[in-house]
Coordinates of C-alpha atoms in Angstrom, one line a residue:
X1 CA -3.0 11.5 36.8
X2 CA -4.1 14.3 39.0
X3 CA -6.8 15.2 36.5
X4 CA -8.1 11.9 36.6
X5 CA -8.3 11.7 40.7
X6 CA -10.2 15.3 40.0
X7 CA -12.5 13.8 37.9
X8 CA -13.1 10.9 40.8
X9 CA -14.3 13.1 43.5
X10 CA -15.9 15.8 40.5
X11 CA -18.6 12.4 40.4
X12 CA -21.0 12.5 42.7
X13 CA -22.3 8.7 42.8
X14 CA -18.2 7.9 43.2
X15 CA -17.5 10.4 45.6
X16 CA -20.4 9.1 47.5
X17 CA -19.2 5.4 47.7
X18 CA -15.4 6.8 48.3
X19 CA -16.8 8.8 51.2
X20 CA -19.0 5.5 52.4
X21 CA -16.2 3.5 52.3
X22 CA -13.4 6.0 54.6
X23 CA -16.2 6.2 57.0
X24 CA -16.6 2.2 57.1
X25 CA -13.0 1.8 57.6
X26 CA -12.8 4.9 60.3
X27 CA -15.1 3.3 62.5
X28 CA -13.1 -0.3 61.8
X29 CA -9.8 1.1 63.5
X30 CA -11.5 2.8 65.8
X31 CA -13.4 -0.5 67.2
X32 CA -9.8 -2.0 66.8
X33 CA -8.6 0.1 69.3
X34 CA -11.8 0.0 71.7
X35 CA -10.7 -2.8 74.8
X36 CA -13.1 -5.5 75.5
X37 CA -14.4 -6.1 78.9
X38 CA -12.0 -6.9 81.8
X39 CA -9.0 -6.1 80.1
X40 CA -6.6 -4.6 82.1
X41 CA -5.6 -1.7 79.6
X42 CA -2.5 0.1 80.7
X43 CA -0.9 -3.2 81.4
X44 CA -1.7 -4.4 77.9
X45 CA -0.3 -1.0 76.3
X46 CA 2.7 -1.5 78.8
X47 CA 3.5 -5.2 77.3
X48 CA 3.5 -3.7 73.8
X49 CA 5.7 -1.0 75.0
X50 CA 8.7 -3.8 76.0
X51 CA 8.0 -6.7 74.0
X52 CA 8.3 -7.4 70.7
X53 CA 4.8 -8.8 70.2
X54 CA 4.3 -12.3 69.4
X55 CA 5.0 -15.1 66.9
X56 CA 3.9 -17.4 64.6
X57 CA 0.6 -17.9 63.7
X58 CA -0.6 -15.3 66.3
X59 CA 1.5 -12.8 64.6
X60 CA -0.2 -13.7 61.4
X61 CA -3.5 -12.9 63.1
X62 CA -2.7 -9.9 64.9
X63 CA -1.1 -8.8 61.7
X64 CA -4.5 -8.9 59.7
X65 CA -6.4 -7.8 62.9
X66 CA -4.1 -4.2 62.6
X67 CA -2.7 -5.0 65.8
X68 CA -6.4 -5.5 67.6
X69 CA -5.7 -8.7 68.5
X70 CA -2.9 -8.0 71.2
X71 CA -4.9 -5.0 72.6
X72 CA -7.6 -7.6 72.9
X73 CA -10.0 -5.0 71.7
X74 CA -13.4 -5.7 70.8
X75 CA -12.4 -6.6 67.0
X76 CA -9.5 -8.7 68.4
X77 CA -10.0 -11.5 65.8
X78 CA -10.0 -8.5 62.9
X79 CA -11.3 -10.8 59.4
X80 CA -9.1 -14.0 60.1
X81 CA -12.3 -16.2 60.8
X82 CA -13.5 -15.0 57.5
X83 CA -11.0 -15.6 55.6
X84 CA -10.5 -19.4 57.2
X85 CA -14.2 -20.3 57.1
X86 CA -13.9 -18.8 53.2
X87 CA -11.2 -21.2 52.7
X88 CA -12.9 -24.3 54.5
X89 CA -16.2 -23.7 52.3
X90 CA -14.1 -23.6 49.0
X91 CA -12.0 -26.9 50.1
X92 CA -15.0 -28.4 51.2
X93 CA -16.4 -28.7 47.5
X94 CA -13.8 -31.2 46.6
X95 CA -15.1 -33.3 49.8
X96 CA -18.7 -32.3 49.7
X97 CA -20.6 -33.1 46.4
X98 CA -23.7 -30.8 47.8
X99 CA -21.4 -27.7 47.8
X100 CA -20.0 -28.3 44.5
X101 CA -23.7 -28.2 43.1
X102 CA -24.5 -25.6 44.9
X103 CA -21.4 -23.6 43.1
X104 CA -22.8 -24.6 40.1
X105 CA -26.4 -23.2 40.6
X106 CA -25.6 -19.6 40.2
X107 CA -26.3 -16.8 42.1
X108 CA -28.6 -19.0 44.6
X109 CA -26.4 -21.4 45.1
X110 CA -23.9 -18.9 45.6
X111 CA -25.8 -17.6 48.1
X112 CA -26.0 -20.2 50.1
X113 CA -22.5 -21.0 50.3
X114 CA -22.4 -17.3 51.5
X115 CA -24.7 -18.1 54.1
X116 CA -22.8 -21.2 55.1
X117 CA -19.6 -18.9 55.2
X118 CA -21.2 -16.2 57.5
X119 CA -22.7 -19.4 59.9
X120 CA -18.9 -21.3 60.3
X121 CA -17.5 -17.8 60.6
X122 CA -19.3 -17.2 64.1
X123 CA -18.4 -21.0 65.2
X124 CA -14.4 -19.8 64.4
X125 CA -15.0 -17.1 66.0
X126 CA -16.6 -18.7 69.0
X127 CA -13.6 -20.8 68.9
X128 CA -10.4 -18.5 68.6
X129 CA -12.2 -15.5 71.0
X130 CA -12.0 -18.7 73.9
X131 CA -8.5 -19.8 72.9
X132 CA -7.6 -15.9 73.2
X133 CA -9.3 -15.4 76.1
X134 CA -8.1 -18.5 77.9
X135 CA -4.3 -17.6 76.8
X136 CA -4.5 -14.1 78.0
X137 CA -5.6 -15.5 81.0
X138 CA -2.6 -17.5 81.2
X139 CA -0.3 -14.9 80.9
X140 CA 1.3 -16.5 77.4
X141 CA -0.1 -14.1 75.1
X142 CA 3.2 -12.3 74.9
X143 CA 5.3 -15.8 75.5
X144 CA 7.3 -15.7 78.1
X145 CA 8.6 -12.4 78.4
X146 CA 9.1 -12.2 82.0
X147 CA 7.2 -8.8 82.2
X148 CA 4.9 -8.9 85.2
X149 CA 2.1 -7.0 83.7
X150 CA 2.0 -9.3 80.8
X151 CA 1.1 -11.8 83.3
X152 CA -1.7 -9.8 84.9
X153 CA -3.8 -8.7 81.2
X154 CA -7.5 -8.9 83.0
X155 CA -8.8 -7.3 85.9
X156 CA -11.5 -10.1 86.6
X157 CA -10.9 -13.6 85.4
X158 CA -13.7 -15.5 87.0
X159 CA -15.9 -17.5 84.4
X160 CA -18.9 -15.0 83.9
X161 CA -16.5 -12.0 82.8
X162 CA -14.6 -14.7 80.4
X163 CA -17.9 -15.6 78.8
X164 CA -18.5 -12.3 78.4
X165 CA -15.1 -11.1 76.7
X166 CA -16.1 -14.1 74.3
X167 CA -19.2 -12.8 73.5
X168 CA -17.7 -9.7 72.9
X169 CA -15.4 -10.5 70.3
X170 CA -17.4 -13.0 68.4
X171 CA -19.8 -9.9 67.8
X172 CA -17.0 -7.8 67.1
X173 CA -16.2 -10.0 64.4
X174 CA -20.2 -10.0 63.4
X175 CA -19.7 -6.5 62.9
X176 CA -16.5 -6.8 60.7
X177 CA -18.5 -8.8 58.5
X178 CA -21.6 -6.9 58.2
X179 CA -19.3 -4.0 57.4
X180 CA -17.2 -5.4 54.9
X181 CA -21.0 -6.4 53.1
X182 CA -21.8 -3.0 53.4
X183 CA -19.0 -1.8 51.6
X184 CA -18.8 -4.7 48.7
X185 CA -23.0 -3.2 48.3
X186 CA -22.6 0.5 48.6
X187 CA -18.9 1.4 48.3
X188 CA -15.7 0.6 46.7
X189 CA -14.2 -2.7 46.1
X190 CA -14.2 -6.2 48.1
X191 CA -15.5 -5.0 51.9
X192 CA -13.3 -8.0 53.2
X193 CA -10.5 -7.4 50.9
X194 CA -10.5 -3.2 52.3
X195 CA -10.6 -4.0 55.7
X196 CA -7.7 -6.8 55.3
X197 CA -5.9 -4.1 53.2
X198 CA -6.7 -1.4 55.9
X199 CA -5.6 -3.7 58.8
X200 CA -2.0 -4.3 57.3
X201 CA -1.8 -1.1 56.0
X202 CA -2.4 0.4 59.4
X203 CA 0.8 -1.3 61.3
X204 CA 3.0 -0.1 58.3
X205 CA 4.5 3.4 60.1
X206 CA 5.0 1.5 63.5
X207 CA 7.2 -1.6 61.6
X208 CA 9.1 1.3 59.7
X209 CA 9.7 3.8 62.7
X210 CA 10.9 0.7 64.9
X211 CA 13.4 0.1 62.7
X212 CA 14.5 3.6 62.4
X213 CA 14.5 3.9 66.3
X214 CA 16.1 0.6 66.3
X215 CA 18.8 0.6 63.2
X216 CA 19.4 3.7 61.8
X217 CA 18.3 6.2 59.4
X218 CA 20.5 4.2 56.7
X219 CA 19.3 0.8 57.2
X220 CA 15.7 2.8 57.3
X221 CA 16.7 3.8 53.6
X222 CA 17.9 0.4 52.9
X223 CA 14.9 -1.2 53.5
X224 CA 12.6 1.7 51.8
X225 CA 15.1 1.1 48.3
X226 CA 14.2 -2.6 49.1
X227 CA 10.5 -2.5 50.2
X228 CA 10.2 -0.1 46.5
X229 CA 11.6 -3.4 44.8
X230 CA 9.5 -5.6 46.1
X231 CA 6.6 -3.7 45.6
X232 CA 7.7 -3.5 41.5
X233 CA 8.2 -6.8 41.3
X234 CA 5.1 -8.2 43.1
X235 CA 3.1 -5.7 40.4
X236 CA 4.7 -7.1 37.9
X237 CA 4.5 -11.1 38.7
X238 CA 0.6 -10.2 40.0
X239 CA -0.2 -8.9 36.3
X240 CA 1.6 -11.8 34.6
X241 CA -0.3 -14.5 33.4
X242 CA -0.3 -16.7 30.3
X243 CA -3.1 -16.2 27.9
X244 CA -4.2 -19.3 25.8
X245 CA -5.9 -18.5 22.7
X246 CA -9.6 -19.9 22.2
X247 CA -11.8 -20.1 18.7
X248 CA -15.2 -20.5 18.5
X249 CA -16.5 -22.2 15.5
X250 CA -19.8 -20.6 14.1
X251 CA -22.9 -22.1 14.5
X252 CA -26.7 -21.1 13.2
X253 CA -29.4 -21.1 15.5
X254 CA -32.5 -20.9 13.6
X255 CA -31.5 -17.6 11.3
X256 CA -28.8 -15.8 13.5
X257 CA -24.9 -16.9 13.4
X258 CA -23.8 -17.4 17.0
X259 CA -19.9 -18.2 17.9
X260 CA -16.8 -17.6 14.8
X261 CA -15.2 -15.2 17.8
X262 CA -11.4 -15.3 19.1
X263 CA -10.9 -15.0 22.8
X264 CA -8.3 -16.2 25.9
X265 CA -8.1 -17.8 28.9
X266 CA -5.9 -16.0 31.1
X267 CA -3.6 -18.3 33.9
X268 CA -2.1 -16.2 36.0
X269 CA 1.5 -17.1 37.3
X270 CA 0.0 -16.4 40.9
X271 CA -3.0 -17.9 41.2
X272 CA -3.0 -19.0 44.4
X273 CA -2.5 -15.4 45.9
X274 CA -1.9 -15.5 49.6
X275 CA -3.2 -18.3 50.6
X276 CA -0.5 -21.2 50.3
X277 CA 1.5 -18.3 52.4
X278 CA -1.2 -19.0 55.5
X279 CA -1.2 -22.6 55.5
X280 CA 2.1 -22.9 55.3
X281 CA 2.2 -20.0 58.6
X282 CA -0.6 -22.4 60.1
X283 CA 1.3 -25.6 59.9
X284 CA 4.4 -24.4 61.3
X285 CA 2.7 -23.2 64.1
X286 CA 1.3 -26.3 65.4
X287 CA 4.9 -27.7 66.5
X288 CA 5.0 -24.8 68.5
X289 CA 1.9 -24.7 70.3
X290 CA 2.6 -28.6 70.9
X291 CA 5.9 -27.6 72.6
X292 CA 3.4 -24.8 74.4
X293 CA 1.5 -26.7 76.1
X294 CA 4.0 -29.5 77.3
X295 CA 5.8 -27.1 79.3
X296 CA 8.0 -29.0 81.9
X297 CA 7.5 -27.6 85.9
X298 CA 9.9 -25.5 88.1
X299 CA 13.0 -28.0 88.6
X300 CA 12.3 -30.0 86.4
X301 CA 14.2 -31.0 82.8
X302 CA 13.0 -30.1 79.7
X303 CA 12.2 -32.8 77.0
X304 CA 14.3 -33.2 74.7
X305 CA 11.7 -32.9 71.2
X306 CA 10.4 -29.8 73.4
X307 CA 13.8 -28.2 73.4
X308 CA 14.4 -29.0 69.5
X309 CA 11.0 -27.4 68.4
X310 CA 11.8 -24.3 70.3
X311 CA 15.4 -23.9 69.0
X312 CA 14.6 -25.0 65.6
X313 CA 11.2 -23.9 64.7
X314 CA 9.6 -21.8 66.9
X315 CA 12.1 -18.0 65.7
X316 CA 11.7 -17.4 61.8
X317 CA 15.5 -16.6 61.9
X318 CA 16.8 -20.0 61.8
X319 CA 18.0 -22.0 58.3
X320 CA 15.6 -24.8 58.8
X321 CA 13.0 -23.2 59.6
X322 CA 13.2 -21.0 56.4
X323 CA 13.7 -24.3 54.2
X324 CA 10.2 -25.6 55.6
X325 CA 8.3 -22.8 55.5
X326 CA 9.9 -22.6 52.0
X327 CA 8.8 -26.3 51.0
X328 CA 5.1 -26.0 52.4
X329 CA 4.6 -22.9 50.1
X330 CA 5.8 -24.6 46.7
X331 CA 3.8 -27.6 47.9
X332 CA 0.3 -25.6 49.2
X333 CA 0.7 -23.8 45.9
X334 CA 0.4 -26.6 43.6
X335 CA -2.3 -28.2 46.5
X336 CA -4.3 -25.1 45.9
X337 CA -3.8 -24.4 42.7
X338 CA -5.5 -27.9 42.1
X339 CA -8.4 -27.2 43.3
X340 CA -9.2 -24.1 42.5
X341 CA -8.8 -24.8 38.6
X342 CA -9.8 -27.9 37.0
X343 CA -8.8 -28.6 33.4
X344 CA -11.7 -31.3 32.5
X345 CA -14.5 -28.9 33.6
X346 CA -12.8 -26.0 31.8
X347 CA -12.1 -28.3 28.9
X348 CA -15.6 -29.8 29.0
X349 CA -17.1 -26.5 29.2
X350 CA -15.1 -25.0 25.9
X351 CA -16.2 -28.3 23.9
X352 CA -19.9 -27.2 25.2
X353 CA -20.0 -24.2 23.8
X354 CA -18.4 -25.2 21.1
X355 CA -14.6 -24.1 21.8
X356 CA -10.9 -25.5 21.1
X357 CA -7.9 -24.3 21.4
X358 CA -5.8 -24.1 17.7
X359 CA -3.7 -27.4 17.0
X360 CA -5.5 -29.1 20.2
X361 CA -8.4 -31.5 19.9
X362 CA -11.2 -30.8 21.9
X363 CA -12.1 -32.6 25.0
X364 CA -9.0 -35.0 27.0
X365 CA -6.3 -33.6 25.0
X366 CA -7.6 -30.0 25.6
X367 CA -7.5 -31.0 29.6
X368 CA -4.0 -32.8 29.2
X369 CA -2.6 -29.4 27.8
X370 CA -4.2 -26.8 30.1
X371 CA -2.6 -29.5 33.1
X372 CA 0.2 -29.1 31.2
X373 CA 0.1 -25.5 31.1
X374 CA -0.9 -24.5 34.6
X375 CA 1.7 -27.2 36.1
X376 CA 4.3 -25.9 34.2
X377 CA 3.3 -21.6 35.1
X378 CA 3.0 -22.5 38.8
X379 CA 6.5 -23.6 39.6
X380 CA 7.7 -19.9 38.9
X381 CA 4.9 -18.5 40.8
X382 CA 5.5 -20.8 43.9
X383 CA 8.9 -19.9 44.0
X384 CA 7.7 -16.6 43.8
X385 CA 5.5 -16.6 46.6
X386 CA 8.1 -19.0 48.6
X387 CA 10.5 -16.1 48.2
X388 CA 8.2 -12.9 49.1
X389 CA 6.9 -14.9 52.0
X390 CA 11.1 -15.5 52.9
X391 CA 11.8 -11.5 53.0
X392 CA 10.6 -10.7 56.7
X393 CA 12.2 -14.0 57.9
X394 CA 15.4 -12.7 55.9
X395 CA 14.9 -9.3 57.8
X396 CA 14.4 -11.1 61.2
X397 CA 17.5 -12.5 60.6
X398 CA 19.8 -9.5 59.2
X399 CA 18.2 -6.3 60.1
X400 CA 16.7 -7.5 63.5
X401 CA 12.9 -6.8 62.4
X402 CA 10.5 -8.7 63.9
X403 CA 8.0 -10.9 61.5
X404 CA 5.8 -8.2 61.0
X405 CA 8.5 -7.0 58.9
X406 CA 6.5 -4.4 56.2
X407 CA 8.0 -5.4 52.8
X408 CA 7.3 -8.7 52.6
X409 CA 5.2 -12.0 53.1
X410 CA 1.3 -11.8 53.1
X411 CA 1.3 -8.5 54.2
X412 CA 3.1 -6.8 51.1
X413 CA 1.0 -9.7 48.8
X414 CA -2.2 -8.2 50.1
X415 CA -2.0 -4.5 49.8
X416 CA -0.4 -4.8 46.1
X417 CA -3.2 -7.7 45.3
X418 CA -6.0 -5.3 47.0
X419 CA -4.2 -2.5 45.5
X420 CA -4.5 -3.1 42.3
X421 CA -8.1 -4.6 42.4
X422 CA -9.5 -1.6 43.8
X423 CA -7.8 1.2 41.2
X424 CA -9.2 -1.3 38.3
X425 CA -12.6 -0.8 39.8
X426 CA -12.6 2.7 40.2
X427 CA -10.8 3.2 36.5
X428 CA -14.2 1.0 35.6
X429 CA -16.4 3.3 36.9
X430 CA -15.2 6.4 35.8
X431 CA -14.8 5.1 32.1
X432 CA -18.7 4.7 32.2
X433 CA -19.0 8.2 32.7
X434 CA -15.7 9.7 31.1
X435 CA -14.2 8.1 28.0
X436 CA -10.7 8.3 29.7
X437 CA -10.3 6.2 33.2
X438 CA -7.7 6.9 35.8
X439 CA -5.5 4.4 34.5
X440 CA -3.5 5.9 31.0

């Protein structure tokens, strides 16, 4: 093993794209922690001194921002309008029969769907910079803590200096993007996927020493023997997938014999990765930022559907809570799953070229069985991902962590996922140089 991560830095071209990529992500967290204009910084740093952060779908944010977003830095909104305008676009082919042909040109149409992408990214971000800006102005960034400087986050709040902190951060996250290009061109991996991976890796040692401060050296081993077990098991479910055997029958093309080979299709048991985990994060959050914004006045009585959503579904700790956010995975993992992966056009394509599956017939039986198939491998993997995405509300609960919680949900889905993605790449490379990788 050491030998092998020798050999990576012994190669120039990969020590050059290594070194490219630790500079990329240097200059990331430093921009992260870089305030925007107006902020009043001490009383930000103070309000993340005494509070506990935020929740829900701002958690989830700040969370994949590495913490930028509640020092309202300049990268405050960190990847998260990338990755929703990457979702949109891909959800928009099932609505949009110009983006589905354009998925189906190739690498121009691709393209163009990149360029798409990159244009609704800057409208998000346009978008969530004013909602940040208009709720730190507020003084609800931190809910209602009842800490005065979390009240008071920006020394000048007229509307000149608010347009400007917008500005700000939607080039801030115009830079993220360029960046993580620059790194899928000339380093190592998926830019976007690094800097995600970098962003959640980055608030691991605070979550771990804040519940050493706050628990104990033994619950601190307890959740390191726990977080060690997770981290197996989502290696081992990631890996899994089911692999369907596919012939080719030979066919002559003039005088050369083309097909006669044996091959797979490979359906993982978690193919919808993260993502069912988000929407399900995003749809709980919108009872609560309901219930936000119909805040009663002093003196007078609370509504009565405002005071169930905030005892029922505002904290992760609570049973029902955990059975919806539960549900919504299972079912955004099948909804996803759906449309990423469509048995005619994978069946259609295999009878193209002339493939079938042994004891299937080719074409609508061939469809029926891969449905079959990927319905059947997809209940086990949404429970999976219902269950991973459970452990920090579990910890909320038990150990007092908050929702950042290390071991568990996206967060643990991501660097595993990422992980994994990025060794494979660099075992790639080094095999086309040495005949032995870094992976044995």
């Amino acid at each position: 093993m050491f030998s092998a991560i020798a050999r990576v830095f012994r190669t120039p071209d990969l020590r050059r794209k290594i070194a490219f990529t630790l500079a990329i992500i240097a200059i990331y967290r430093l921009g992260a922690h870089i305030p925007a204009p107006f902020v009043d910084f001490p009383n930000v740093q103070e309000c993340l001194r005494q509070s506990a952060g935020t929740e829900g779908l701002l958690s989830l944010v700040n969370l994949f921002s590495g913490g930028a977003l509640l020092q309202l830095s300049i990268f405050a909104l960190g990847v998260m309008p990338y990755i929703t305008a990457t979702i949109i676009v891909q959800l928009l082919r099932v609505v949009i029969p110009h983006f589905e042909t354009l998925y189906k040109e190739g690498q121009s149409g691709q393209a163009k769907l990149t360029q798409y992408t990159r244009y609704l990214t800057i409208a998000l971000a346009l978008l969530q910079s004013t909602t940040l800006v208009t709720v730190a102005r507020s003084g609800q960034l931190f809910g209602t803590t009842g800490i005065p400087e979390c009240e008071q986050l920006l020394t000048n709040d007229v509307w000149w200096a608010q347009l400007l902190m917008i500005i700000t951060m939607t080039a801030g996250t115009g830079l993220i993007m360029w960046f993580a290009e620059l790194v899928t061109e000339r380093g190592i991996g998926n830019g976007m996927s690094i800097l995600i991976f970098t962003s959640i890796a980055a608030a691991f040692p605070a979550s771990m020493w804040a519940i050493w401060q706050s628990r104990g050296f033994e619950v601190f081993l307890l959740v390191l023997a726990v977080g060690v077990v997770v981290v197996a098991l989502v290696v081992f479910v990631e890996q899994s997938q089911r692999r369907i055997p596919v012939q080719y029958a030979k066919r002559m093309v003039g005088r050369r014999t083309y097909g006669g080979t044996n091959t797979y299709i490979p359906i993982k048991v978690n193919m919808a990765g993260v993502v069912p985990v988000i929407f399900a994060s995003s749809l709980l959050y919108i009872p609560a930022l309901i219930a936000q914004f119909n805040q009663p006045q002093p003196g007078e009585e609370v509504p009565a559907w405002v005071a169930w959503i905030q005892q029922y579904l505002v904290r992760g700790d609570h049973p029902l809570y955990m059975v919806l956010y539960f549900l919504l995975i299972v079912g955004f993992t099948y909804f996803y799953v759906a449309i990423t992966f469509n048995p005619v056009e994978v069946a259609d394509n295999m009878k193209k070229y002339g493939g079938f599956i042994p004891g299937i017939r080719a074409g609508r039986p061939t469809a029926e069985y891969l449905d079959y198939v990927l319905t059947r491998i997809t209940l086990p993997g949404s429970i999976y991902l219902g269950l991973i995405a459970l452990l920090p509300l579990i910890a909320l609960a038990t150990v007092g962590a908050n929702q950042n919680f290390p071991f568990g949900g996206a967060s643990i889905l991501i660097i595993v996922g990422v992980g994994l993605e990025t060794v494979k790449q660099i075992d790639a490379q080094l095999q086309q140089r040495h005949y032995e990788g870094l992976l044995r």
